[in-house]
Coordinates of C-alpha atoms in Angstrom, one line a residue:
Chain A
M13 CA 90.7 10.1 13.4
N14 CA 89.9 13.2 15.4
Y15 CA 92.2 15.9 14.0
S16 CA 90.7 18.5 16.3
D17 CA 92.4 17.1 19.4
M18 CA 95.8 16.4 17.7
K19 CA 98.9 18.5 18.1
P20 CA 100.0 20.7 15.2
R21 CA 103.3 18.8 14.8
E22 CA 101.4 15.6 14.4
V23 CA 99.0 16.9 11.8
R24 CA 101.8 18.6 9.9
A25 CA 103.5 15.2 9.7
L26 CA 100.4 13.6 8.3
I27 CA 100.1 16.4 5.8
R28 CA 103.8 16.0 4.9
E29 CA 103.2 12.2 4.3
G30 CA 100.3 13.1 2.0
K31 CA 97.7 11.5 4.3
I32 CA 95.8 14.8 4.7
T33 CA 95.1 16.8 1.5
G34 CA 91.8 18.5 2.4
P35 CA 90.8 21.7 4.2
T36 CA 92.2 22.2 7.7
A37 CA 89.2 24.0 9.3
G38 CA 88.6 22.6 12.8
M39 CA 91.9 20.8 13.0
C40 CA 94.2 21.2 16.1
A41 CA 91.7 23.2 18.2
G42 CA 93.2 26.2 19.8
Y43 CA 96.1 26.6 17.4
A44 CA 96.4 29.3 14.8
Q45 CA 96.4 28.5 11.1
A46 CA 98.1 30.6 8.4
N47 CA 97.8 31.6 4.8
L48 CA 100.9 31.3 2.6
V49 CA 102.4 33.4 -0.2
I50 CA 105.8 32.5 -1.7
L51 CA 107.5 35.0 -4.0
P52 CA 110.9 35.5 -5.5
K53 CA 113.1 38.0 -3.5
E54 CA 112.9 40.6 -6.3
L55 CA 109.2 41.0 -5.5
A56 CA 109.4 40.5 -1.8
Y57 CA 109.9 44.2 -0.8
D58 CA 106.8 45.3 -2.7
F59 CA 104.8 42.5 -1.2
L60 CA 106.1 43.1 2.3
L61 CA 105.1 46.8 1.9
F62 CA 101.7 45.6 0.6
T63 CA 101.1 43.7 3.8
Q64 CA 102.1 46.7 5.9
R65 CA 99.7 48.9 4.0
N66 CA 96.8 46.3 4.2
P67 CA 97.1 44.8 7.6
K68 CA 93.4 43.9 7.9
S69 CA 93.5 41.5 5.0
C70 CA 97.2 40.7 5.3
P71 CA 98.2 40.5 9.0
L72 CA 101.7 39.0 8.8
L73 CA 102.7 36.3 11.3
E74 CA 106.1 35.4 9.9
V75 CA 108.4 36.1 7.0
S76 CA 111.0 33.5 6.2
D77 CA 114.7 34.2 5.6
T78 CA 115.4 34.3 1.9
G79 CA 115.9 30.8 0.5
S80 CA 114.9 29.0 3.7
R81 CA 112.1 26.4 3.4
F82 CA 111.9 26.3 7.2
L83 CA 110.0 28.5 9.6
H84 CA 111.3 29.6 13.0
T85 CA 108.6 31.6 14.9
I86 CA 105.1 30.3 14.4
A87 CA 105.9 26.7 13.6
D88 CA 109.6 25.9 14.4
G89 CA 111.0 23.5 11.8
A90 CA 107.9 23.4 9.6
D91 CA 108.7 23.0 5.9
V92 CA 106.6 25.4 3.8
T93 CA 107.1 23.1 0.7
T94 CA 105.4 20.0 2.2
D95 CA 103.5 20.9 5.4
I96 CA 100.4 22.4 3.8
P97 CA 97.8 20.1 2.3
R98 CA 97.4 21.8 -1.0
Y99 CA 99.2 24.6 -3.0
R100 CA 98.3 26.8 -5.9
V101 CA 100.9 27.9 -8.5
Y102 CA 100.3 31.1 -10.3
R103 CA 102.3 32.1 -13.4
D104 CA 101.7 35.6 -14.7
G105 CA 98.7 35.8 -12.5
I106 CA 97.1 32.7 -13.9
L107 CA 96.4 29.6 -11.7
T108 CA 98.3 27.0 -13.6
E109 CA 98.3 24.0 -11.2
E110 CA 97.5 22.7 -7.8
R111 CA 100.0 20.5 -6.0
T112 CA 100.2 18.7 -2.6
D113 CA 104.0 19.2 -2.4
I114 CA 106.1 22.0 -3.9
S115 CA 109.5 20.9 -2.9
G116 CA 110.4 20.3 -6.5
L117 CA 109.6 24.0 -7.3
W118 CA 111.7 25.5 -4.5
R119 CA 114.3 28.1 -5.5
P120 CA 117.1 29.7 -3.4
D121 CA 115.6 33.2 -4.0
F122 CA 112.1 32.3 -2.6
V123 CA 110.7 34.2 0.4
S124 CA 107.6 32.8 2.3
F125 CA 105.0 35.1 3.9
L126 CA 102.7 33.6 6.5
I127 CA 99.5 35.5 7.1
G128 CA 96.9 35.2 9.9
C129 CA 93.7 33.2 9.2
S130 CA 90.2 33.9 10.5
F131 CA 89.9 30.3 11.6
S132 CA 91.7 31.5 14.7
F133 CA 88.7 33.5 15.9
E134 CA 86.2 30.8 15.2
A135 CA 87.0 29.0 18.4
A136 CA 86.4 32.3 20.3
L137 CA 83.1 32.7 18.5
L138 CA 82.0 29.2 19.4
D139 CA 83.0 29.6 23.0
A140 CA 80.7 32.6 23.1
N141 CA 77.8 30.7 21.5
V142 CA 78.1 32.4 18.2
P143 CA 77.5 29.7 15.6
V144 CA 80.0 29.1 12.8
R145 CA 78.0 27.6 10.0
H146 CA 80.7 26.1 7.8
I147 CA 82.0 24.1 10.7
E148 CA 78.5 22.9 11.5
E149 CA 78.0 21.9 7.9
N150 CA 81.6 20.5 7.5
R151 CA 82.4 22.8 4.5
N152 CA 85.1 25.2 3.6
V153 CA 84.3 28.8 4.6
P154 CA 82.7 30.8 1.7
M155 CA 85.0 33.6 0.3
Y156 CA 84.1 36.4 -2.1
K157 CA 86.0 38.9 -4.2
T158 CA 84.8 42.5 -3.4
N159 CA 85.1 46.0 -4.7
I160 CA 87.0 47.2 -1.7
P161 CA 90.3 48.5 -2.9
C162 CA 93.6 47.5 -1.2
I163 CA 96.3 50.2 -0.9
S164 CA 98.8 49.5 -3.7
A165 CA 102.5 48.9 -3.1
G166 CA 105.0 48.9 -6.0
S167 CA 103.8 46.3 -8.5
F168 CA 101.0 44.9 -6.2
H169 CA 97.5 46.1 -6.4
G170 CA 94.0 44.7 -6.3
T171 CA 90.8 44.3 -4.3
M172 CA 90.0 42.6 -1.0
V173 CA 88.7 39.1 -0.6
V174 CA 86.4 38.5 2.4
S175 CA 85.2 35.4 4.2
M176 CA 81.5 35.2 5.2
R177 CA 79.8 33.8 8.2
P178 CA 76.0 34.1 8.8
V179 CA 75.3 35.4 12.3
P180 CA 71.9 35.7 14.0
H181 CA 71.2 39.4 14.1
E182 CA 71.1 39.7 17.9
L183 CA 74.6 38.2 18.1
V184 CA 76.3 40.5 15.5
P185 CA 77.6 43.0 18.1
K186 CA 79.1 40.2 20.1
A187 CA 80.8 38.8 17.0
V188 CA 82.3 42.2 16.2
L189 CA 83.7 42.6 19.7
I190 CA 85.2 39.1 19.9
T191 CA 86.9 39.2 16.6
G192 CA 87.9 42.9 17.1
E193 CA 90.2 41.7 19.9
M194 CA 92.2 39.6 17.5
P195 CA 93.7 41.9 14.8
R196 CA 96.5 39.5 14.0
V197 CA 93.9 37.1 12.5
H198 CA 92.0 39.8 10.5
G199 CA 90.2 41.4 13.5
A200 CA 86.7 42.9 13.3
P201 CA 84.4 42.5 10.3
I202 CA 85.0 44.8 7.3
H203 CA 81.3 44.8 6.4
I204 CA 77.9 43.7 7.9
G205 CA 74.9 42.8 5.7
T206 CA 74.2 44.2 2.2
P207 CA 76.7 42.2 0.2
E208 CA 75.9 44.3 -2.9
A209 CA 77.4 47.3 -1.2
I210 CA 80.9 45.7 -1.4
G211 CA 80.4 44.3 -4.9
I212 CA 79.1 40.8 -4.1
S213 CA 76.2 40.2 -6.5
D214 CA 75.4 36.5 -5.7
L215 CA 76.0 35.2 -2.2
S216 CA 75.1 31.7 -3.3
H217 CA 78.2 31.4 -5.5
P218 CA 81.4 32.2 -3.5
D219 CA 84.6 32.8 -5.5
F220 CA 86.5 30.5 -3.2
G221 CA 85.3 27.8 -0.8
D222 CA 81.7 26.5 -0.4
M223 CA 78.3 28.0 0.1
V224 CA 76.7 27.6 3.6
T225 CA 73.1 27.9 4.7
I226 CA 71.9 31.4 5.8
R227 CA 68.8 31.0 8.0
D228 CA 66.0 33.4 8.6
G229 CA 67.1 36.1 11.0
E230 CA 70.7 35.7 10.2
V231 CA 73.0 38.5 8.7
P232 CA 75.9 37.7 6.4
V233 CA 79.0 39.1 8.1
F234 CA 82.2 39.7 6.1
W235 CA 85.7 39.6 7.4
P236 CA 89.0 40.5 5.6
C237 CA 90.5 37.3 4.3
G238 CA 94.0 36.0 3.8
V239 CA 93.1 34.8 0.3
T240 CA 93.3 38.5 -0.7
P241 CA 96.9 38.1 -1.8
Q242 CA 95.8 35.4 -4.3
N243 CA 93.4 37.9 -5.8
V244 CA 96.1 40.5 -5.8
V245 CA 98.5 38.1 -7.6
M246 CA 95.8 37.4 -10.2
E247 CA 95.4 41.2 -10.7
S248 CA 99.1 42.2 -10.5
R249 CA 100.4 39.2 -12.6
P250 CA 103.9 38.6 -11.1
P251 CA 105.8 36.0 -13.2
L252 CA 105.5 33.4 -10.3
A253 CA 103.7 33.1 -7.0
I254 CA 102.9 30.0 -5.0
T255 CA 100.1 30.1 -2.4
H256 CA 98.2 27.6 -0.2
A257 CA 94.8 26.5 -1.7
P258 CA 92.0 28.4 0.0
G259 CA 91.0 26.7 3.2
H260 CA 94.1 24.4 3.1
M261 CA 96.3 26.2 5.7
L262 CA 99.5 25.8 7.6
I263 CA 98.7 24.7 11.1
T264 CA 101.1 26.6 13.5
D265 CA 102.3 25.9 17.0
V266 CA 101.0 29.3 18.2
K267 CA 97.9 29.2 20.3
N268 CA 95.1 31.6 19.2
T269 CA 95.1 33.2 22.6
E270 CA 98.8 34.1 22.2
L271 CA 98.0 36.2 19.1
K272 CA 96.2 38.7 21.3
Y273 CA 99.4 39.9 22.9
Chain B
M8 CA 101.9 80.0 22.4
N9 CA 99.8 76.9 23.6
Y10 CA 101.0 74.2 21.2
S11 CA 98.8 71.7 22.9
D12 CA 95.6 73.1 21.4
M13 CA 97.0 73.7 17.9
K14 CA 96.2 71.5 14.9
P15 CA 99.0 69.3 13.6
R16 CA 99.2 71.1 10.2
E17 CA 99.7 74.4 12.0
V18 CA 102.5 73.1 14.2
R19 CA 104.2 71.3 11.3
A20 CA 104.2 74.7 9.5
L21 CA 106.0 76.3 12.5
I22 CA 108.5 73.4 12.5
R23 CA 109.1 73.8 8.8
E24 CA 109.7 77.5 9.3
G25 CA 112.3 76.7 12.0
K26 CA 110.2 78.3 14.7
I27 CA 110.0 75.1 16.7
T28 CA 113.2 73.1 17.1
G29 CA 112.6 71.4 20.5
P30 CA 110.9 68.2 21.8
T31 CA 107.2 67.7 20.7
A32 CA 105.8 66.0 23.8
G33 CA 102.4 67.5 24.7
M34 CA 101.9 69.3 21.4
C35 CA 98.6 68.9 19.4
A36 CA 96.8 67.0 22.2
G37 CA 94.9 64.0 20.9
Y38 CA 97.1 63.5 17.7
A39 CA 99.6 60.7 17.3
Q40 CA 103.3 61.5 16.9
A41 CA 105.8 59.3 15.0
N42 CA 109.4 58.3 15.0
L43 CA 111.3 58.5 11.7
V44 CA 113.9 56.3 10.0
I45 CA 115.2 57.1 6.5
L46 CA 117.3 54.5 4.6
P47 CA 118.4 54.0 1.1
K48 CA 116.2 51.5 -0.9
E49 CA 118.9 48.9 -0.9
L50 CA 118.5 48.6 2.9
A51 CA 114.8 49.0 2.9
Y52 CA 113.7 45.4 2.6
D53 CA 115.9 44.3 5.6
F54 CA 114.6 47.2 7.7
L55 CA 110.9 46.6 6.7
L56 CA 111.4 42.9 7.7
F57 CA 113.1 44.1 11.0
T58 CA 110.0 46.1 11.8
Q59 CA 107.7 43.1 11.0
R60 CA 109.8 40.9 13.4
N61 CA 109.9 43.5 16.1
P62 CA 106.4 45.1 16.2
K63 CA 106.5 46.1 19.8
S64 CA 109.5 48.4 19.4
C65 CA 108.8 49.2 15.7
P66 CA 105.1 49.4 15.1
L67 CA 104.9 50.9 11.6
L68 CA 102.4 53.6 10.8
E69 CA 103.5 54.4 7.2
V70 CA 106.2 53.6 4.7
S71 CA 106.8 56.2 2.0
D72 CA 107.0 55.4 -1.7
T73 CA 110.7 55.2 -2.7
G74 CA 112.1 58.7 -3.4
S75 CA 109.0 60.6 -2.1
R76 CA 109.6 63.2 0.6
F77 CA 105.8 63.4 1.1
L78 CA 103.6 61.2 3.3
H79 CA 100.0 60.2 2.3
T80 CA 98.4 58.3 5.1
I81 CA 99.2 59.6 8.6
A82 CA 100.0 63.2 7.6
D83 CA 98.9 63.9 4.1
G84 CA 101.4 66.2 2.4
A85 CA 103.8 66.4 5.3
D86 CA 107.5 66.7 4.1
V87 CA 109.7 64.3 6.0
T88 CA 112.7 66.5 5.3
T89 CA 111.4 69.7 7.0
D90 CA 108.5 68.8 9.2
I91 CA 110.3 67.3 12.1
P92 CA 112.1 69.7 14.6
R93 CA 115.4 68.0 14.7
Y94 CA 117.1 65.1 12.8
R95 CA 120.1 62.9 13.4
V96 CA 122.4 61.7 10.6
Y97 CA 124.2 58.4 11.2
R98 CA 127.1 57.4 8.9
D99 CA 128.4 53.8 9.4
G100 CA 126.5 53.7 12.6
I101 CA 128.1 56.8 14.0
L102 CA 126.0 59.9 14.8
T103 CA 127.8 62.5 12.7
E104 CA 125.5 65.5 12.9
E105 CA 122.1 66.9 14.0
R106 CA 120.1 69.2 11.7
T107 CA 116.7 70.9 11.8
D108 CA 116.2 70.4 8.0
I109 CA 117.5 67.5 5.8
S110 CA 116.2 68.6 2.5
G111 CA 119.8 69.2 1.3
L112 CA 120.6 65.5 2.0
W113 CA 117.5 64.0 0.2
R114 CA 118.2 61.3 -2.4
P115 CA 115.8 59.7 -5.0
D116 CA 116.6 56.3 -3.5
F117 CA 115.4 57.2 0.1
V118 CA 112.6 55.4 1.8
S119 CA 111.0 56.8 5.0
F120 CA 109.6 54.7 7.8
L121 CA 107.3 56.2 10.3
I122 CA 106.9 54.3 13.6
G123 CA 104.4 54.8 16.4
C124 CA 105.3 56.8 19.5
S125 CA 104.4 56.2 23.1
F126 CA 103.4 59.8 23.5
S127 CA 100.1 58.6 22.0
F128 CA 99.1 56.7 25.1
E129 CA 100.1 59.4 27.5
A130 CA 96.9 61.2 27.0
A131 CA 95.0 58.0 27.8
L132 CA 97.1 57.6 30.9
L133 CA 96.4 61.2 32.0
D134 CA 92.7 60.8 31.3
A135 CA 92.7 57.8 33.7
N136 CA 94.6 59.8 36.4
V137 CA 97.9 57.9 35.9
P138 CA 100.6 60.6 36.2
V139 CA 103.1 61.2 33.4
R140 CA 106.1 62.6 35.1
H141 CA 108.1 64.0 32.2
I142 CA 105.1 66.0 31.1
E143 CA 104.6 67.3 34.7
E144 CA 108.3 68.3 34.8
N145 CA 108.3 69.6 31.2
R146 CA 111.2 67.3 30.2
N147 CA 111.9 64.8 27.4
V148 CA 110.9 61.2 28.4
P149 CA 113.9 59.2 29.7
M150 CA 115.0 56.4 27.4
Y151 CA 117.5 53.6 28.0
K152 CA 119.3 50.9 26.1
T153 CA 118.5 47.4 27.4
N154 CA 119.9 43.9 27.0
I155 CA 116.6 42.7 25.4
P156 CA 117.5 41.3 22.0
C157 CA 115.5 42.3 18.9
I158 CA 115.0 39.6 16.3
S159 CA 117.5 40.2 13.5
A160 CA 116.5 40.7 9.8
G161 CA 119.2 40.7 7.2
S162 CA 121.8 43.3 8.1
F163 CA 119.9 44.7 11.0
H164 CA 120.4 43.5 14.5
G165 CA 120.6 45.0 18.0
T166 CA 118.9 45.5 21.3
M167 CA 115.7 47.3 22.4
V168 CA 115.5 50.8 23.7
V169 CA 112.8 51.5 26.3
S170 CA 111.0 54.6 27.6
M171 CA 110.5 54.9 31.3
R172 CA 107.6 56.4 33.3
P173 CA 107.4 56.2 37.1
V174 CA 103.9 54.9 38.1
P175 CA 102.5 54.7 41.6
H176 CA 102.5 51.0 42.4
E177 CA 98.7 50.8 42.9
L178 CA 98.2 52.2 39.3
V179 CA 100.6 49.9 37.5
P180 CA 97.8 47.3 36.5
K181 CA 95.7 50.2 35.1
A182 CA 98.7 51.5 33.2
V183 CA 99.3 48.1 31.7
L184 CA 95.6 47.7 30.6
I185 CA 95.4 51.2 29.1
T186 CA 98.5 51.0 27.0
G187 CA 97.9 47.3 26.1
E188 CA 94.9 48.5 24.1
M189 CA 97.2 50.6 21.8
P190 CA 99.6 48.2 20.1
R191 CA 100.3 50.5 17.2
V192 CA 102.0 52.9 19.6
H193 CA 104.1 50.2 21.4
G194 CA 101.3 48.7 23.5
A195 CA 101.8 47.3 27.0
P196 CA 105.0 47.7 29.0
I197 CA 107.8 45.3 28.2
H198 CA 109.1 45.3 31.8
I199 CA 107.9 46.5 35.3
G200 CA 110.4 47.4 38.1
T201 CA 113.9 45.9 38.5
P202 CA 115.7 47.9 35.8
E203 CA 118.9 45.8 36.3
A204 CA 117.0 42.7 35.0
I205 CA 116.9 44.3 31.5
G206 CA 120.4 45.7 31.6
I207 CA 119.8 49.2 32.9
S208 CA 122.5 49.8 35.6
D209 CA 121.8 53.5 36.4
L210 CA 118.3 54.9 36.1
S211 CA 119.5 58.4 36.8
H212 CA 121.5 58.5 33.6
P213 CA 119.2 57.8 30.6
D214 CA 120.9 57.1 27.3
F215 CA 118.4 59.4 25.5
G216 CA 116.1 62.2 26.9
D217 CA 116.1 63.5 30.4
M218 CA 115.9 62.0 33.9
V219 CA 112.6 62.5 35.8
T220 CA 111.8 62.3 39.5
I221 CA 110.8 58.9 40.9
R222 CA 108.9 59.3 44.1
D223 CA 108.5 57.0 47.0
G224 CA 105.9 54.3 46.2
E225 CA 106.5 54.6 42.5
V226 CA 107.7 51.8 40.2
P227 CA 109.7 52.5 37.0
V228 CA 107.7 51.0 34.2
F229 CA 109.4 50.4 30.8
W230 CA 107.8 50.5 27.4
P231 CA 109.3 49.5 24.0
C232 CA 110.5 52.7 22.3
G233 CA 110.7 53.9 18.8
V234 CA 114.3 55.0 19.4
T235 CA 115.2 51.3 19.1
P236 CA 116.0 51.7 15.4
Q237 CA 118.6 54.3 16.2
N238 CA 120.3 51.8 18.6
V239 CA 120.0 49.2 15.9
V240 CA 121.6 51.6 13.3
M241 CA 124.5 52.2 15.7
E242 CA 125.0 48.4 16.2
S243 CA 124.4 47.4 12.5
R244 CA 126.4 50.3 11.0
P245 CA 124.6 50.9 7.6
P246 CA 126.5 53.4 5.5
L247 CA 123.8 56.0 5.9
A248 CA 120.6 56.4 8.0
I249 CA 118.7 59.6 9.0
T250 CA 116.3 59.6 12.0
H251 CA 114.5 62.1 14.1
A252 CA 116.3 63.3 17.3
P253 CA 114.8 61.4 20.3
G254 CA 111.7 63.2 21.5
H255 CA 111.5 65.4 18.4
M256 CA 108.7 63.7 16.5
L257 CA 106.6 64.0 13.4
I258 CA 103.1 65.2 14.5
T259 CA 100.6 63.3 12.4
D260 CA 97.0 64.1 11.5
V261 CA 95.8 60.7 13.0
K262 CA 94.0 60.9 16.3
N263 CA 95.3 58.6 19.0
T264 CA 91.9 57.0 19.4
E265 CA 91.9 56.0 15.6
L266 CA 95.1 53.9 16.2
K267 CA 93.0 51.4 18.2
Y268 CA 91.1 50.2 15.1

């Protein structure tokens, strides 16, 4: 099955039926994917403000109406409780379980936040002959906790998570320009080279996702990542938060190119 | 006094002292100006969500902490109750008074929303030899209510307000490209020509601001406007909302060029 050429609605149906439970990188070429955070309404203002204050790591694509499992804007009719391959449930900031369906946990006071994903700019990088190693190696993108502080909002505080792609040094400026044109999916890199400068001590052991090969002449380039909210949840310890599992995204009906406008 | 060359902090001091009470267009060249909406906390979630769903008319630059009169990000230490030349107070959606100082109305449950202003891209237009008529004629920019619906959020709903600048027809593409690069201050036009297509029946009578001359060979070009929230307040009728008076903005410490990144 070539998921790359399928329509988002078709792949979401396979996910809903439990036939896809793995990472979504490379699926539905050309369509944006999204990170998920579900919180009770009483925490929603603080989190919405957190995203406003930290738009590079948390560029919002849609916020559901309170209590509604269904999206309207980026994936009309998509059910946030079933249409993502894998979820994580955090209680008091601790990851307590992973599930492939959270419909049994749904509450009428839940609000869903959908956040842009850097997978969207990978097609643009590939089109410009900038390699994307984790796609070449069929792995999940490597993600790292950093020492870069987010701006706090109410009860939410924490540090940024970044995704990393090794880029040949002569292509780094091109990679900055291409991704800088797409701020709704994290935009330009937040850091280039020197992982220790942003608090990453061991590149070979990512905090989320898989390690990829860094070849001679390549520079590790770091982009703000939509897994940041999961790190913030772990640091801020809300009573309950549900997220996607890193790399296991919502595939939307929005084309990546549409996100530029 | 040439306000164009002064620093934002200096002009805000003159405003605070009541020495400037008029429109701020053209003041502090190079620095961004901002629209203001103040609401009680109980309405803040719905309004924050409204801005997320309507980023073209309501691009947020900063949201204050609840109860704080002071800003931190775009104008450190600025007092939202005194540092704007003129305010409007809306009760149940009705404009009940204008003031030059609202410190006497401040409440500990107030939240301030600062929204980008199209004045920011006017310097870029002028630099590229695109004329800005209301600056030439020393008037407030003309603003119009339209039939373009905003996406509702909770109790907030209504239609978009636009600002209008006449542009020589051969310069319209250039004006689109220049402003399209600055989404945090409303970005590209929402409509070009044919005012009746967006519900504007009489260009010569703007709903806010002043009429300007449209010369032969010029096209009226319409941009989403930060006065949209005032129209939404009038249509949605919250018990209390305080805004700036149209054209009478907060002058921030952020350079317009910084808003691109």
